[in-house]
Tab-separated table of C-alpha atoms and ligand atoms in Angstrom:
chain	number	residue	atom	x	y	z
T	1	MET	CA	-0.049	0.037	0.139
T	2	LYS	CA	2.905	1.966	-0.371
T	3	LYS	CA	1.991	5.966	-1.800
T	4	ARG	CA	5.295	6.489	-3.705
T	5	ASN	CA	3.986	8.789	-5.716
T	6	ILE	CA	3.496	11.461	-2.923
T	7	SER	CA	5.949	13.629	-0.843
T	8	PHE	CA	7.089	12.374	2.639
T	9	GLU	CA	5.139	15.205	4.290
T	10	SER	CA	1.958	14.526	2.645
T	11	LEU	CA	2.206	10.607	3.453
T	12	CYS	CA	2.471	11.918	7.284
T	13	ILE	CA	-0.678	13.530	6.675
T	14	HIS	CA	-2.685	11.280	4.573
T	15	ASP	CA	-4.073	7.448	6.274
T	16	ILE	CA	-3.467	4.652	4.671
T	17	SER	CA	-6.863	2.383	5.948
T	18	ASP	CA	-9.293	0.264	4.224
T	19	ASP	CA	-12.085	0.702	6.542
T	20	LYS	CA	-15.248	-0.707	5.134
T	21	ASN	CA	-17.409	1.658	6.957
T	22	LYS	CA	-15.436	4.456	4.876
T	23	SER	CA	-14.253	6.289	8.267
T	24	HIS	CA	-12.435	9.725	7.569
T	25	GLN	CA	-10.181	8.927	10.217
T	26	LEU	CA	-8.304	6.190	11.283
T	27	PRO	CA	-10.881	3.969	13.948
T	28	ILE	CA	-9.749	2.393	16.961
T	29	TYR	CA	-10.384	-1.137	17.222
T	30	ALA	CA	-11.169	-1.726	20.793
T	31	THR	CA	-11.305	-5.400	20.743
T	32	SER	CA	-9.212	-8.401	21.849
T	33	SER	CA	-10.509	-10.732	19.062
T	34	PHE	CA	-11.899	-10.904	16.124
T	35	GLU	CA	-15.132	-13.583	15.344
T	36	PHE	CA	-15.844	-16.035	12.397
T	37	ASP	CA	-18.996	-16.821	10.609
T	38	THR	CA	-17.997	-20.470	10.338
T	39	LEU	CA	-15.309	-22.916	12.015
T	40	LYS	CA	-13.972	-23.457	8.555
T	41	GLU	CA	-13.451	-19.272	8.144
T	42	GLY	CA	-11.558	-19.355	11.690
T	43	ILE	CA	-9.507	-22.386	11.001
T	44	ASP	CA	-8.569	-20.153	7.407
T	45	VAL	CA	-7.375	-17.477	9.074
T	46	PHE	CA	-5.134	-19.348	11.815
T	47	THR	CA	-3.706	-21.460	9.241
T	48	GLY	CA	-2.989	-18.026	7.300
T	49	GLU	CA	-5.298	-19.490	4.097
T	50	LYS	CA	-7.415	-16.523	4.409
T	51	GLU	CA	-6.094	-13.393	5.256
T	52	GLY	CA	-7.783	-11.531	8.256
T	53	TYR	CA	-7.361	-10.692	12.089
T	54	LEU	CA	-7.403	-13.146	15.037
T	55	TYR	CA	-6.620	-11.779	18.409
T	56	SER	CA	-5.500	-8.421	18.755
T	57	ARG	CA	-1.636	-9.181	20.591
T	58	TYR	CA	-1.306	-10.873	16.963
T	59	SER	CA	-2.598	-8.156	15.152
T	60	ASN	CA	-5.116	-5.641	15.201
T	61	PRO	CA	-6.731	-3.147	12.169
T	62	THR	CA	-5.629	0.116	14.080
T	63	ILE	CA	-2.220	-1.002	14.991
T	64	ASN	CA	-1.531	-2.595	11.466
T	65	ALA	CA	-2.345	0.956	9.857
T	66	VAL	CA	0.018	2.678	11.811
T	67	GLU	CA	3.115	0.265	11.704
T	68	ASN	CA	2.396	0.515	7.947
T	69	LYS	CA	2.845	4.176	7.941
T	70	ILE	CA	6.107	4.306	9.699
T	71	ALA	CA	7.570	1.671	7.926
T	72	CYS	CA	6.740	3.412	4.470
T	73	LEU	CA	8.286	6.845	6.372
T	74	GLU	CA	11.395	5.005	7.119
T	75	GLY	CA	11.790	3.480	3.826
T	76	TYR	CA	10.537	6.303	1.842
T	77	ASP	CA	13.586	6.610	-0.103
T	78	LEU	CA	13.582	2.781	-0.652
T	79	ASP	CA	12.901	0.453	-3.526
T	80	VAL	CA	11.342	-2.051	-1.420
T	81	GLU	CA	8.736	-1.882	1.192
T	82	PRO	CA	9.995	-2.435	4.619
T	83	PHE	CA	7.813	-3.715	7.739
T	84	GLY	CA	6.737	-2.342	10.851
T	85	ILE	CA	6.365	-4.058	13.942
T	86	MET	CA	4.690	-1.655	16.892
T	87	THR	CA	5.695	-2.424	20.432
T	88	SER	CA	4.334	-1.602	23.937
T	89	SER	CA	7.351	0.979	24.110
T	90	GLY	CA	10.732	1.804	22.996
T	91	MET	CA	12.689	-0.657	25.501
T	92	ALA	CA	10.083	-3.420	24.013
T	93	ALA	CA	11.418	-2.789	20.206
T	94	ILE	CA	14.898	-3.301	21.360
T	95	SER	CA	14.528	-6.259	23.749
T	96	THR	CA	12.072	-7.962	21.377
T	97	LEU	CA	14.402	-7.142	18.016
T	98	CYS	CA	17.753	-8.177	20.219
T	99	PHE	CA	15.916	-11.422	21.608
T	100	ALA	CA	14.414	-12.476	17.992
T	101	LEU	CA	18.194	-11.816	16.569
T	102	CYS	CA	20.442	-13.133	19.137
T	103	SER	CA	21.118	-16.660	20.492
T	104	SER	CA	23.513	-17.176	23.754
T	105	GLY	CA	27.036	-17.233	22.910
T	106	ASP	CA	26.698	-14.358	20.431
T	107	SER	CA	27.967	-10.669	20.730
T	108	ILE	CA	26.883	-7.389	20.248
T	109	ILE	CA	29.056	-4.606	19.660
T	110	THR	CA	27.655	-1.214	20.654
T	111	GLN	CA	28.707	2.141	22.372
T	112	GLU	CA	29.169	3.580	25.833
T	113	ASP	CA	26.773	6.455	25.098
T	114	LEU	CA	23.443	4.562	24.564
T	115	TYR	CA	20.178	5.496	26.336
T	116	GLY	CA	20.324	4.430	29.756
T	117	GLY	CA	17.625	1.765	29.536
T	118	THR	CA	19.546	0.133	26.876
T	119	THR	CA	22.641	-0.232	28.705
T	120	GLN	CA	20.876	-1.691	31.574
T	121	TYR	CA	19.087	-4.011	29.364
T	122	PHE	CA	22.093	-5.645	27.753
T	123	GLU	CA	23.854	-5.612	31.164
T	124	LYS	CA	21.241	-6.886	33.476
T	125	VAL	CA	18.890	-9.112	31.347
T	126	MET	CA	20.966	-10.113	27.931
T	127	ALA	CA	23.731	-10.841	29.875
T	128	LYS	CA	21.731	-13.522	32.049
T	129	TYR	CA	21.552	-15.348	28.046
T	130	GLY	CA	24.831	-15.687	27.562
T	131	ILE	CA	24.938	-12.883	25.089
T	132	ASN	CA	28.457	-10.784	25.314
T	133	ILE	CA	28.122	-7.084	24.903
T	134	ILE	CA	31.506	-5.255	23.860
T	135	TYR	CA	31.369	-1.304	23.745
T	136	THR	CA	33.566	0.879	21.478
T	137	ASP	CA	34.022	3.821	19.807
T	138	LEU	CA	31.868	3.171	16.934
T	139	ASN	CA	33.407	5.885	14.394
T	140	ASP	CA	36.839	4.286	15.276
T	141	ASN	CA	36.849	1.928	12.359
T	142	ASP	CA	40.658	0.423	12.980
T	143	THR	CA	39.697	-0.798	16.397
T	144	LEU	CA	36.093	-1.858	15.184
T	145	TYR	CA	37.821	-4.163	12.596
T	146	LYS	CA	40.087	-5.599	15.598
T	147	ILE	CA	37.184	-6.070	17.616
T	148	ILE	CA	35.344	-8.516	15.031
T	149	GLU	CA	38.114	-10.209	13.721
T	150	LYS	CA	39.022	-11.339	17.682
T	151	THR	CA	35.093	-12.204	18.132
T	152	PRO	CA	33.437	-14.398	15.363
T	153	LYS	CA	29.937	-15.053	16.496
T	154	THR	CA	29.164	-11.192	16.059
T	155	LYS	CA	25.485	-10.930	15.402
T	156	LEU	CA	24.562	-7.269	15.707
T	157	ILE	CA	26.034	-3.670	15.974
T	158	TYR	CA	23.700	-1.656	18.006
T	159	ILE	CA	23.526	2.177	17.283
T	160	GLU	CA	22.495	5.578	18.994
T	161	THR	CA	23.025	8.433	16.626
T	162	PRO	CA	22.581	11.288	17.661
T	163	SER	CA	23.505	10.134	21.267
T	164	ASN	CA	22.254	11.238	24.455
T	165	PRO	CA	22.817	14.222	25.345
T	166	THR	CA	25.820	15.270	24.298
T	167	LEU	CA	24.450	14.233	20.408
T	168	THR	CA	27.824	12.713	19.292
T	169	CYS	CA	26.557	11.263	15.860
T	170	ILE	CA	28.138	7.869	14.422
T	171	ASP	CA	28.896	7.792	10.651
T	172	LEU	CA	26.026	5.333	9.461
T	173	ARG	CA	27.060	4.482	5.657
T	174	ALA	CA	30.853	3.774	6.961
T	175	LEU	CA	29.272	1.252	9.810
T	176	SER	CA	26.970	-0.378	7.514
T	177	LYS	CA	29.307	-0.941	4.382
T	178	ILE	CA	31.706	-2.625	7.114
T	179	ALA	CA	28.954	-4.473	8.733
T	180	GLN	CA	27.882	-5.499	5.493
T	181	HIS	CA	31.152	-7.072	4.553
T	182	HIS	CA	31.369	-8.998	7.944
T	183	LYS	CA	27.445	-10.551	7.632
T	184	ILE	CA	26.852	-8.514	10.876
T	185	GLN	CA	23.228	-7.376	11.037
T	186	THR	CA	22.857	-3.465	12.318
T	187	ILE	CA	20.242	-1.540	14.240
T	188	VAL	CA	19.843	2.362	14.771
T	189	ASP	CA	17.580	3.811	17.611
T	190	ASN	CA	16.570	6.277	15.740
T	191	THR	CA	14.351	8.240	18.099
T	192	PHE	CA	16.094	11.730	18.352
T	193	CYS	CA	15.696	12.219	14.801
T	194	THR	CA	12.490	10.328	13.199
T	195	PRO	CA	11.886	9.049	9.816
T	196	TYR	CA	11.868	12.909	8.855
T	197	ILE	CA	15.295	13.740	9.537
T	198	GLN	CA	17.234	10.552	9.503
T	199	ARG	CA	16.501	7.246	7.555
T	200	PRO	CA	19.000	4.611	8.295
T	201	LEU	CA	17.876	2.159	6.358
T	202	SER	CA	18.495	4.349	3.185
T	203	MET	CA	22.216	3.871	4.128
T	204	GLY	CA	22.402	0.379	4.521
T	205	ILE	CA	21.550	-0.329	8.213
T	206	ASP	CA	19.252	-3.397	8.772
T	207	TYR	CA	16.803	-2.220	10.841
T	208	VAL	CA	15.446	0.834	12.922
T	209	ILE	CA	13.864	1.006	16.476
T	210	HIS	CA	11.882	4.107	17.806
T	211	SER	CA	10.607	4.737	21.290
T	212	THR	CA	7.383	6.581	19.290
T	213	THR	CA	6.881	7.746	22.633
T	214	LYS	CA	9.020	10.727	21.753
T	215	PHE	CA	9.073	13.048	18.842
T	216	ILE	CA	6.494	10.517	16.935
T	217	ASN	CA	3.836	10.942	19.043
T	218	GLY	CA	5.080	14.300	19.968
T	219	HIS	CA	2.728	15.178	22.613
T	220	GLY	CA	3.551	12.749	25.346
T	221	ASN	CA	0.088	11.013	25.890
T	222	GLY	CA	1.116	7.559	25.653
T	223	ILE	CA	3.834	4.775	25.762
T	224	SER	CA	4.922	2.734	22.221
T	225	GLY	CA	7.862	1.880	20.306
T	226	ILE	CA	8.080	0.299	16.863
T	227	ILE	CA	10.710	-2.317	14.646
T	228	VAL	CA	11.331	-1.649	10.963
T	229	GLY	CA	12.881	-3.678	8.708
T	230	LYS	CA	13.578	-4.378	5.082
T	231	ASP	CA	14.119	-8.342	5.225
T	232	LYS	CA	11.069	-10.371	5.029
T	233	VAL	CA	12.830	-13.611	5.981
T	234	SER	CA	13.398	-12.017	9.540
T	235	TYR	CA	10.297	-10.374	9.842
T	236	GLU	CA	8.271	-13.673	10.337
T	237	GLU	CA	11.285	-14.577	13.041
T	238	ILE	CA	10.676	-10.916	14.792
T	239	SER	CA	6.677	-10.925	14.295
T	240	ARG	CA	7.114	-14.316	16.250
T	241	ALA	CA	9.271	-13.113	19.375
T	242	MET	CA	6.757	-10.136	19.599
T	243	LYS	CA	3.620	-11.889	19.779
T	244	LEU	CA	5.082	-14.595	22.124
T	245	ILE	CA	7.044	-12.375	24.405
T	246	GLY	CA	3.437	-10.409	24.342
T	247	THR	CA	5.441	-6.884	24.060
T	248	ASN	CA	2.211	-5.764	21.318
T	249	SER	CA	1.303	-2.366	21.299
T	250	ASN	CA	-2.344	-1.330	21.625
T	251	ALA	CA	-4.722	0.410	19.673
T	252	HIS	CA	-4.852	3.449	21.573
T	253	ASP	CA	-1.327	4.375	21.958
T	254	ALA	CA	-1.183	3.230	18.318
T	255	TRP	CA	-4.108	5.859	17.588
T	256	PHE	CA	-2.293	8.801	19.477
T	257	VAL	CA	1.023	7.757	17.058
T	258	ASN	CA	-0.901	8.016	14.442
T	259	ASN	CA	-2.729	11.662	14.997
T	260	GLY	CA	0.982	12.970	16.610
T	261	ILE	CA	2.526	11.747	12.447
T	262	LYS	CA	-0.013	14.027	10.688
T	263	THR	CA	2.350	17.209	12.015
T	264	LEU	CA	5.401	15.382	12.113
T	265	SER	CA	7.400	17.338	9.631
T	266	LEU	CA	5.651	20.932	10.993
T	267	ARG	CA	6.875	20.024	14.244
T	268	MET	CA	10.721	18.431	13.491
T	269	ASN	CA	10.699	22.170	11.165
T	270	GLN	CA	10.114	23.814	14.273
T	271	HIS	CA	11.812	21.967	17.214
T	272	SER	CA	14.942	22.495	14.268
T	273	SER	CA	14.515	26.238	14.323
T	274	ASN	CA	13.839	26.691	17.892
T	275	ALA	CA	17.062	24.359	18.936
T	276	MET	CA	19.425	26.366	16.659
T	277	GLU	CA	17.750	29.998	18.029
T	278	LEU	CA	18.331	28.648	21.679
T	279	ALA	CA	21.646	27.263	21.059
T	280	THR	CA	23.032	30.431	19.608
T	281	TYR	CA	21.702	32.318	22.573
T	282	LEU	CA	23.254	30.040	24.993
T	283	ASP	CA	26.245	29.783	23.130
T	284	ALA	CA	26.829	33.754	23.579
T	285	HIS	CA	26.333	34.250	27.435
T	286	PRO	CA	28.985	34.401	29.567
T	287	LYS	CA	27.416	31.678	32.384
T	288	VAL	CA	27.412	29.104	29.688
T	289	GLU	CA	30.699	26.957	29.305
T	290	ILE	CA	29.562	24.533	26.410
T	291	VAL	CA	26.663	24.262	24.311
T	292	ASN	CA	26.181	20.890	22.528
T	293	TYR	CA	24.146	21.116	19.523
T	294	LEU	CA	24.562	19.747	16.107
T	295	GLY	CA	24.034	23.050	13.928
T	296	LEU	CA	26.386	24.964	15.315
T	297	SER	CA	30.007	24.536	13.933
T	298	SER	CA	31.831	24.197	16.827
T	299	HIS	CA	29.992	20.889	17.350
T	300	ASN	CA	32.420	17.914	16.648
T	301	SER	CA	29.644	16.251	14.542
T	302	HIS	CA	28.453	19.074	12.972
T	303	GLN	CA	29.944	17.929	9.613
T	304	LEU	CA	28.444	14.476	10.026
T	305	ALA	CA	25.120	15.744	10.865
T	306	LYS	CA	24.959	17.478	7.513
T	307	GLN	CA	25.604	14.508	5.620
T	308	GLN	CA	23.032	11.886	7.014
T	309	MET	CA	20.493	14.124	8.607
T	310	SER	CA	18.372	16.894	6.826
T	311	HIS	CA	17.783	19.179	10.088
T	312	PHE	CA	19.588	19.503	13.328
T	313	GLY	CA	16.709	18.051	15.346
T	314	GLY	CA	14.912	19.822	18.315
T	315	MET	CA	17.451	17.957	20.943
T	316	LEU	CA	20.975	20.268	23.173
T	317	SER	CA	22.968	20.258	25.784
T	318	PHE	CA	24.625	22.523	27.789
T	319	ALA	CA	27.100	22.970	31.021
T	320	ILE	CA	26.506	26.161	33.172
T	321	ARG	CA	29.499	27.538	35.086
T	322	GLY	CA	29.939	26.721	38.402
T	323	ASN	CA	28.983	23.660	40.331
T	324	ILE	CA	26.127	21.036	40.815
T	325	HIS	CA	24.347	23.358	43.153
T	326	ASP	CA	24.418	26.341	40.267
T	327	ALA	CA	22.698	23.706	38.366
T	328	SER	CA	20.168	22.516	40.223
T	329	THR	CA	19.253	26.172	41.077
T	330	PHE	CA	18.728	26.830	37.704
T	331	VAL	CA	16.550	24.183	37.210
T	332	ASP	CA	14.558	25.330	40.074
T	333	LYS	CA	14.269	28.947	38.631
T	334	LEU	CA	12.716	27.721	35.833
T	335	SER	CA	8.978	28.605	35.362
T	336	PHE	CA	8.046	28.058	31.870
T	337	CYS	CA	9.746	25.169	30.597
T	338	THR	CA	9.288	21.942	32.493
T	339	ILE	CA	11.369	19.081	34.450
T	340	ALA	CA	10.248	16.140	33.164
T	341	PRO	CA	12.214	12.877	32.296
T	342	THR	CA	11.200	12.531	28.363
T	343	LEU	CA	11.682	14.246	25.334
T	344	GLY	CA	10.276	14.870	22.046
T	345	ASP	CA	7.024	16.807	23.644
T	346	VAL	CA	5.466	20.092	22.038
T	347	ASP	CA	6.767	21.804	24.981
T	348	THR	CA	10.215	22.120	26.269
T	349	LEU	CA	11.751	19.876	28.551
T	350	ILE	CA	14.861	20.108	30.743
T	351	VAL	CA	16.507	16.922	32.543
T	352	HIS	CA	19.457	17.159	34.753
T	353	PRO	CA	21.272	14.307	33.453
T	354	ALA	CA	23.896	13.992	36.469
T	355	SER	CA	21.156	13.536	38.818
T	356	MET	CA	17.950	12.314	36.515
T	357	SER	CA	18.813	9.872	33.469
T	358	HIS	CA	22.193	9.261	34.609
T	359	MET	CA	22.585	8.995	37.976
T	360	ASN	CA	23.573	5.194	38.069
T	361	ILE	CA	26.499	6.063	35.951
T	362	PRO	CA	29.703	6.735	38.482
T	363	LYS	CA	30.694	10.427	38.373
T	364	GLU	CA	34.223	9.351	36.389
T	365	ILE	CA	32.734	7.456	33.405
T	366	ARG	CA	29.798	10.720	33.059
T	367	GLU	CA	32.492	13.070	32.775
T	368	ARG	CA	34.707	10.911	30.018
T	369	ASN	CA	31.258	11.089	28.328
T	370	GLY	CA	31.068	14.614	28.257
T	371	ILE	CA	28.104	14.740	31.187
T	372	PRO	CA	29.374	17.377	33.924
T	373	ASP	CA	27.253	17.787	37.124
T	374	THR	CA	26.907	21.430	35.254
T	375	LEU	CA	25.337	19.750	32.281
T	376	LEU	CA	21.785	20.310	31.333
T	377	ARG	CA	19.657	18.699	28.406
T	378	ALA	CA	16.821	20.369	26.621
T	379	SER	CA	14.407	18.831	24.470
T	380	VAL	CA	13.237	22.198	22.563
T	381	GLY	CA	9.546	22.578	21.996
T	382	ILE	CA	7.610	24.042	19.603
T	383	GLU	CA	6.341	27.299	21.833
T	384	ASN	CA	7.246	30.729	20.536
T	385	ILE	CA	11.015	30.747	20.999
T	386	ASP	CA	10.824	34.302	22.913
T	387	ASP	CA	9.081	32.376	25.732
T	388	ILE	CA	11.535	29.731	26.001
T	389	ILE	CA	14.455	32.067	25.810
T	390	TYR	CA	12.835	34.560	28.168
T	391	ASP	CA	12.537	31.659	30.808
T	392	ILE	CA	16.292	30.489	30.648
T	393	ASN	CA	17.473	34.200	30.669
T	394	GLN	CA	15.737	34.811	33.737
T	395	ALA	CA	16.698	31.416	35.519
T	396	LEU	CA	20.397	31.784	34.315
T	397	SER	CA	20.564	35.479	36.056
C	401	PLP	C1	13.260	6.962	25.699
C	401	PLP	C2	13.844	6.059	24.843
C	401	PLP	C3	13.864	4.979	24.632
C	401	PLP	C4	12.995	3.711	25.725
C	401	PLP	O1	11.709	4.311	24.733
C	401	PLP	P1	10.252	3.954	25.983
C	401	PLP	O2	9.327	4.082	24.753
C	401	PLP	O3	10.609	4.776	26.830
C	401	PLP	O4	10.593	2.263	26.279
C	401	PLP	C5	14.879	4.309	23.800
C	401	PLP	N1	16.019	5.494	22.993
C	401	PLP	C6	15.821	6.106	23.633
C	401	PLP	C7	16.763	7.063	22.465
C	401	PLP	C8	15.101	7.047	23.911
C	401	PLP	O5	15.065	8.420	24.254
């Protein structure tokens, strides 16, 4: 059902629905199961002889429409049509995909600065099943080659670009070339970018996962995730894992995601232009020591971001001069921006990584990864930029 002839922005807006009642908007199928007219029909649907829905843990028309939509967006510039499998959360997408692809004894190569939940899943869950996790700098090709040579059972390279909260980018084209050469599969967590800004499948990556809780939903009213891939053979295996582990999404959260996608391009444009203005303001402020924003030419990944992303996105981080107490005073003085441990919503959200998202990581490792006690992360919203800057300015003074 791919609509190749229309632009990305229009594809976001138009629903791909075959509702027989011709509902203009995507209907919410609030049902756990689907009925059959005859036992024969039931058997045919169960065996796959006939197309149809059975039970909403397996599949549901609302969820199905949204997974197809996101798959079309991630595969917008591909010849093949990818598949999408929605999950109950971003973590469910990551864990379902890794469980489906890995066996005990396999290794996963990844980076140190991952989303905290992902690192903990690797360390506290995957490690128990005999899956070996190797952390390295994924932009350092020489070291990567050496690790791959020493580790014959490398199954996956797991990537997050740009990373949280310093926004370091990984060169996806270079990495996918190395991985393909060694027959290693690649996964990109594309949560920070959305397919409007970055499309890893078009750069040779095998799978994309999202916390659709964030920018794709955009309004902070549900928890959900998605796995997108282009290999139909692996679809069966991953979809089976989703059904049997029970990490399915639900029609209500899927519907919220669908509603959010309609304004994805408008929102990402505004997130990006507001973030650029805020970064420029912070960069010139005497009380600000460091600004990490991909749109600033001073950022280490600025050039790479220009090559593989269409915009610089809505995420930035900055370190204020002083100590941890100055950082907490700043946060407490904010009155317009919200202190909340999520990102990608339409309003501006601030976190203090050292005491929130990265509190379990020892100070020494945090500092090595560019997260001093005085660092703050902003998910810049789409409000009027003057209100955002006014609030940050008063909190800084
Ligand atoms: C939030 C987030 C996740 C986890 O997603 P949930 O929907 O909270 O399970 C994974 N990766 C990134 C980059 C995130 O920001």
